[in-house]
CSV table of C-alpha atoms in Angstrom, one decimal:
chain,number,residue,atom,x,y,z
A,46,MET,CA,12.8,-1.5,-15.5
A,47,GLY,CA,15.9,0.4,-16.2
A,48,VAL,CA,16.5,2.8,-13.4
A,49,VAL,CA,17.9,6.1,-14.2
A,50,ASN,CA,18.7,8.4,-11.0
A,51,VAL,CA,18.2,12.2,-11.8
A,52,THR,CA,20.0,12.4,-7.8
A,53,PRO,CA,23.4,13.5,-6.7
A,54,ASP,CA,23.1,11.4,-3.5
A,55,SER,CA,22.0,8.0,-5.0
A,56,PHE,CA,23.4,4.7,-3.2
A,57,SER,CA,24.6,3.4,-6.5
A,58,ASP,CA,25.3,5.7,-9.2
A,59,GLY,CA,24.7,9.6,-7.8
A,60,GLY,CA,25.7,12.0,-9.4
A,61,ARG,CA,26.1,10.2,-12.8
A,62,TRP,CA,23.1,11.2,-14.6
A,63,PHE,CA,22.3,14.4,-12.6
A,64,ASP,CA,22.3,16.4,-15.8
A,65,THR,CA,18.9,16.2,-18.0
A,66,THR,CA,20.7,16.0,-21.0
A,67,ALA,CA,22.6,12.5,-19.4
A,68,ALA,CA,19.9,11.1,-17.8
A,69,ILE,CA,18.1,10.8,-21.4
A,70,LYS,CA,20.7,9.2,-22.7
A,71,HIS,CA,21.2,6.8,-20.4
A,72,GLY,CA,18.0,6.4,-21.0
A,73,LEU,CA,17.9,5.4,-24.2
A,74,GLU,CA,20.8,3.1,-23.8
A,75,LEU,CA,19.1,0.9,-21.3
A,76,VAL,CA,16.4,0.6,-23.9
A,77,ALA,CA,18.8,-0.1,-26.2
A,78,GLU,CA,20.5,-3.0,-23.9
A,79,GLY,CA,16.6,-4.5,-23.4
A,80,ALA,CA,14.5,-2.4,-21.0
A,81,ASP,CA,11.1,-2.3,-21.7
A,82,LEU,CA,10.4,0.8,-19.7
A,83,ILE,CA,12.7,3.2,-18.0
A,84,ASP,CA,11.9,4.4,-14.0
A,85,VAL,CA,12.7,8.0,-13.6
A,86,GLY,CA,13.5,9.0,-9.9
A,87,GLY,CA,14.4,12.4,-9.2
A,88,GLU,CA,14.7,11.7,-5.4
A,89,SER,CA,16.8,9.4,-3.1
A,90,THR,CA,15.2,6.8,-0.8
A,91,ARG,CA,18.4,5.2,0.2
A,92,PRO,CA,18.1,4.4,4.1
A,93,GLY,CA,19.3,7.4,6.2
A,94,ALA,CA,18.6,9.9,2.8
A,95,SER,CA,17.2,13.5,3.2
A,96,ARG,CA,13.9,14.5,1.3
A,97,VAL,CA,14.0,17.3,-1.5
A,98,ASP,CA,11.6,19.6,-2.1
A,99,GLU,CA,9.3,19.3,-4.1
A,100,ASP,CA,10.0,22.2,-7.0
A,101,GLU,CA,13.4,20.7,-7.2
A,102,GLU,CA,12.1,17.1,-7.8
A,103,LEU,CA,9.6,18.8,-10.3
A,104,ARG,CA,13.1,20.3,-11.8
A,105,ARG,CA,14.7,16.9,-12.1
A,106,VAL,CA,12.5,14.6,-13.3
A,107,VAL,CA,10.1,16.2,-15.5
A,108,PRO,CA,12.4,17.3,-18.2
A,109,VAL,CA,13.9,13.5,-18.4
A,110,VAL,CA,9.9,11.9,-18.7
A,111,ARG,CA,9.4,14.3,-21.4
A,112,GLY,CA,12.6,13.8,-23.5
A,113,LEU,CA,12.2,9.9,-23.0
A,114,ALA,CA,8.8,10.2,-23.5
A,115,GLN,CA,9.4,11.9,-27.2
A,116,GLU,CA,11.7,9.3,-28.2
A,117,GLY,CA,9.2,7.0,-27.6
A,118,VAL,CA,10.5,4.9,-24.3
A,119,THR,CA,7.5,4.1,-22.4
A,120,ILE,CA,8.6,5.4,-18.8
A,121,SER,CA,7.3,5.0,-15.5
A,122,VAL,CA,7.9,7.6,-12.7
A,123,ASP,CA,9.1,7.0,-8.8
A,124,THR,CA,8.0,9.8,-6.7
A,125,MET,CA,6.5,9.9,-3.7
A,126,ARG,CA,4.8,13.1,-4.5
A,127,ALA,CA,1.4,13.2,-6.1
A,128,ARG,CA,2.1,16.9,-7.9
A,129,VAL,CA,5.1,16.0,-9.4
A,130,ALA,CA,3.3,12.1,-10.6
A,131,GLU,CA,0.9,14.5,-12.3
A,132,GLN,CA,3.1,16.6,-14.0
A,133,ALA,CA,5.0,13.2,-15.0
A,134,VAL,CA,2.2,11.9,-16.5
A,135,ALA,CA,0.8,14.6,-17.9
A,136,ALA,CA,4.9,14.7,-19.4
A,137,GLY,CA,4.7,11.0,-21.0
A,138,ALA,CA,5.4,8.7,-17.9
A,139,ALA,CA,2.8,5.7,-18.3
A,140,LEU,CA,3.2,4.6,-14.9
A,141,VAL,CA,3.5,6.1,-11.3
A,142,ASN,CA,5.9,3.8,-9.1
A,143,ASP,CA,5.2,5.6,-5.3
A,144,VAL,CA,7.4,3.4,-2.9
A,145,SER,CA,5.1,4.4,0.0
A,146,GLY,CA,1.7,3.2,-1.9
A,147,GLY,CA,0.3,6.7,-1.3
A,148,LEU,CA,0.8,6.6,2.0
A,149,ALA,CA,3.4,9.8,1.7
A,150,ASP,CA,1.1,12.5,0.2
A,151,PRO,CA,-2.3,12.0,0.9
A,152,ASP,CA,-3.5,13.5,-2.7
A,153,MET,CA,-1.5,10.8,-5.1
A,154,ILE,CA,-4.2,8.5,-4.6
A,155,PRO,CA,-7.0,10.6,-6.0
A,156,VAL,CA,-4.2,11.8,-8.6
A,157,VAL,CA,-3.4,8.0,-10.1
A,158,ALA,CA,-6.7,7.5,-10.0
A,159,ALA,CA,-7.8,10.6,-12.2
A,160,SER,CA,-4.7,9.7,-14.5
A,161,ASP,CA,-6.2,6.2,-14.9
A,162,ALA,CA,-2.1,5.3,-15.0
A,163,PRO,CA,-0.9,2.0,-13.6
A,164,PHE,CA,0.5,2.2,-10.1
A,165,VAL,CA,2.9,0.5,-8.0
A,166,VAL,CA,2.2,-0.4,-4.7
A,167,MET,CA,5.2,-0.8,-2.4
A,168,HIS,CA,5.8,-2.3,0.9
A,169,TRP,CA,6.5,0.9,3.2
A,170,ARG,CA,6.5,1.5,7.1
A,171,GLY,CA,8.1,4.7,7.0
A,172,PHE,CA,10.8,7.1,5.2
A,173,SER,CA,14.3,6.7,4.5
A,174,GLU,CA,15.6,8.8,7.8
A,175,SER,CA,13.6,6.1,10.1
A,176,MET,CA,13.2,2.8,8.0
A,177,ASN,CA,15.9,0.7,9.8
A,178,SER,CA,14.3,1.6,12.9
A,179,ARG,CA,10.9,-0.4,11.6
A,180,ALA,CA,12.7,-3.6,10.1
A,181,VAL,CA,11.2,-6.1,13.4
A,182,TYR,CA,8.9,-8.9,12.0
A,183,GLU,CA,7.9,-12.2,13.5
A,184,ASP,CA,7.1,-13.5,10.4
A,185,VAL,CA,8.2,-11.0,7.3
A,186,VAL,CA,6.8,-13.3,4.9
A,187,ALA,CA,2.7,-13.1,6.6
A,188,GLU,CA,3.6,-9.5,7.6
A,189,VAL,CA,5.0,-7.9,4.0
A,190,VAL,CA,1.7,-10.0,2.4
A,191,ALA,CA,-1.1,-8.8,4.8
A,192,GLU,CA,0.4,-4.9,5.1
A,193,LEU,CA,-0.1,-5.3,1.4
A,194,ARG,CA,-3.2,-6.2,1.3
A,195,MET,CA,-4.3,-3.7,3.3
A,196,ARG,CA,-3.0,-1.3,1.7
A,197,MET,CA,-4.4,-2.8,-1.1
A,198,ASP,CA,-7.6,-2.1,-0.5
A,199,ALA,CA,-6.9,1.3,0.7
A,200,VAL,CA,-5.7,2.1,-2.6
A,201,VAL,CA,-8.8,0.4,-4.4
A,202,ALA,CA,-11.1,2.6,-1.8
A,203,GLY,CA,-9.6,5.6,-3.1
A,204,GLY,CA,-10.6,5.1,-6.9
A,205,VAL,CA,-7.8,3.2,-8.5
A,206,ASP,CA,-8.7,0.5,-10.5
A,207,PRO,CA,-7.6,-2.7,-9.0
A,208,GLU,CA,-6.6,-3.9,-12.7
A,209,ARG,CA,-4.2,-0.9,-12.5
A,210,ILE,CA,-2.4,-2.5,-9.6
A,211,VAL,CA,1.1,-3.4,-9.4
A,212,VAL,CA,2.8,-4.8,-6.1
A,213,ASP,CA,5.8,-4.7,-4.7
A,214,PRO,CA,7.8,-6.2,-1.7
A,215,GLY,CA,9.8,-3.5,-1.0
A,216,LEU,CA,13.3,-5.1,-0.6
A,217,GLY,CA,15.7,-3.1,1.8
A,218,PHE,CA,12.8,-0.8,3.3
A,219,ALA,CA,12.5,-1.0,6.8
A,220,LYS,CA,14.1,-4.9,5.7
A,221,ASP,CA,17.1,-6.4,7.3
A,222,ALA,CA,18.9,-9.2,4.6
A,223,ALA,CA,17.6,-11.8,6.6
A,224,HIS,CA,14.1,-10.1,5.6
A,225,ASP,CA,14.9,-9.7,2.0
A,226,LEU,CA,15.9,-13.0,1.2
A,227,ALA,CA,13.2,-14.8,2.7
A,228,LEU,CA,10.7,-12.3,0.7
A,229,VAL,CA,13.2,-13.3,-2.7
A,230,ALA,CA,12.5,-17.1,-1.7
A,231,HIS,CA,8.4,-16.6,-1.1
A,232,LEU,CA,7.9,-14.9,-4.2
A,233,ASP,CA,5.1,-16.8,-5.0
A,234,GLU,CA,2.8,-15.9,-1.9
A,235,LEU,CA,3.4,-12.0,-3.2
A,236,ARG,CA,1.7,-13.5,-6.2
A,237,ALA,CA,-1.0,-14.7,-4.6
A,238,LEU,CA,-1.9,-10.9,-4.1
A,239,GLY,CA,-3.3,-11.4,-7.5
A,240,ARG,CA,-1.7,-8.7,-9.1
A,241,PRO,CA,1.8,-8.3,-11.4
A,242,LEU,CA,4.5,-8.1,-9.0
A,243,LEU,CA,7.9,-5.9,-9.1
A,244,VAL,CA,11.0,-6.8,-7.6
A,245,ALA,CA,13.8,-4.4,-6.8
A,246,ALA,CA,16.4,-5.7,-6.0
A,247,SER,CA,19.4,-4.3,-7.7
A,248,ARG,CA,22.5,-3.6,-6.1
A,249,LYS,CA,20.7,-3.7,-2.2
A,250,ARG,CA,22.7,-4.2,0.6
A,251,PHE,CA,21.3,-7.2,1.4
A,252,LEU,CA,22.9,-8.5,-1.9
A,253,GLY,CA,25.9,-6.9,-0.5
A,254,HIS,CA,26.1,-9.1,2.7
A,255,VAL,CA,25.4,-12.0,0.4
A,256,LEU,CA,28.7,-11.4,-1.4
A,257,ALA,CA,30.9,-9.9,1.7
A,258,ARG,CA,33.6,-12.5,2.6
A,259,GLU,CA,34.5,-13.3,6.3
A,260,GLY,CA,36.2,-10.6,7.7
A,261,SER,CA,35.8,-8.5,4.6
A,262,ALA,CA,33.2,-5.3,3.9
A,263,PRO,CA,30.8,-5.6,1.7
A,264,PRO,CA,31.3,-5.3,-2.3
A,265,PRO,CA,30.3,-1.6,-3.6
A,266,ALA,CA,27.2,-1.3,-4.5
A,267,ARG,CA,28.6,-1.3,-8.6
A,268,GLU,CA,30.1,-4.2,-8.0
A,269,ARG,CA,26.5,-6.1,-7.1
A,270,ASP,CA,25.1,-6.5,-10.7
A,271,ALA,CA,26.0,-10.3,-11.1
A,272,ALA,CA,24.8,-10.7,-8.1
A,273,THR,CA,21.2,-9.0,-9.1
A,274,ALA,CA,21.0,-10.3,-12.7
A,275,ALA,CA,21.1,-14.3,-10.1
A,276,ILE,CA,17.7,-12.5,-8.2
A,277,SER,CA,16.3,-10.8,-11.7
A,278,ALA,CA,16.2,-15.1,-12.8
A,279,LEU,CA,15.1,-16.2,-9.8
A,280,SER,CA,12.0,-13.8,-10.1
A,281,ALA,CA,11.6,-14.3,-13.4
A,282,GLY,CA,10.9,-18.2,-12.7
A,283,ALA,CA,9.1,-17.5,-9.9
A,284,GLY,CA,6.8,-15.4,-11.9
A,285,ALA,CA,7.6,-11.4,-11.4
A,286,TRP,CA,6.6,-9.2,-13.5
A,287,ALA,CA,9.1,-6.7,-13.8
A,288,VAL,CA,12.4,-6.1,-12.4
A,289,ARG,CA,14.0,-3.4,-11.4
A,290,VAL,CA,17.5,-2.6,-12.4
A,291,HIS,CA,20.8,-0.7,-12.8
A,292,GLU,CA,22.6,-2.7,-15.5
A,293,VAL,CA,20.2,-3.8,-18.3
A,294,ARG,CA,22.2,-6.3,-20.1
A,295,ALA,CA,23.1,-8.6,-17.6
A,296,THR,CA,19.4,-9.0,-16.4
A,297,ALA,CA,18.2,-9.2,-19.6
A,298,ASP,CA,20.4,-12.6,-20.8
A,299,ALA,CA,19.9,-14.2,-17.4
A,300,VAL,CA,16.4,-13.9,-17.9
A,301,ARG,CA,16.8,-15.0,-21.1
A,302,VAL,CA,18.8,-17.9,-20.3
A,303,ALA,CA,15.8,-19.1,-17.7
A,304,ARG,CA,13.1,-18.8,-19.8
A,305,ALA,CA,15.5,-21.2,-22.4
A,306,VAL,CA,15.5,-23.3,-19.4
A,307,GLU,CA,11.9,-23.4,-18.7
A,308,GLY,CA,11.2,-23.5,-22.2
A,309,ALA,CA,13.5,-27.2,-23.2
A,310,ALA,CA,11.6,-28.6,-19.7
């Protein structure tokens, strides 16, 4: 899953693909590098980010979805708003990726249920402005699994076909570096939920924490792609359905090598 952020303030590449034409071109480049689908989002969800209004999110997202769909690209729309999801699906998006798992907008679940689109349910404890204060766990793996199971049940009760649910542990969302690493180390417990697993680790803070040399600041987001590729290979080995990444080629190569090693075992 290649990432196209149609935002001026993404933590990793804010503003680079804010123009519709540039965003479409970038999506096509990611497909050429090996992306199977492109995740288009118009609202930054980095810690501390403020929300954009709905009309602005629609203005950013829908033309890019439409343009990529016209080129035959499989698209997911990264949004917490039902109206954005609905219009993006109408414009050609095949999957809805909601980091709130349907909690941010009460209309999201009925919209997804009516669309028959697959739905990514991510572990989420609150909006970006307050997520850091919610990173409190006694057993992060057990609690994330339990909270995801409850959310899946609610989504199914709302009419979404259980066979169309994808789960995401929400790395970096109301979690610190130790929490993220523990979740990556126990992806088997997340897979036990019985649904395809999406891992979205690309360029995130916990990788910067791992890479930081003693006494030095973490490297900037765009210098974490090799670390992202390592997580991608580990995730593939653990049976993840997809990995969401900003730089596709390194991850595609890493997963290809991991698969070749598995095949030789």
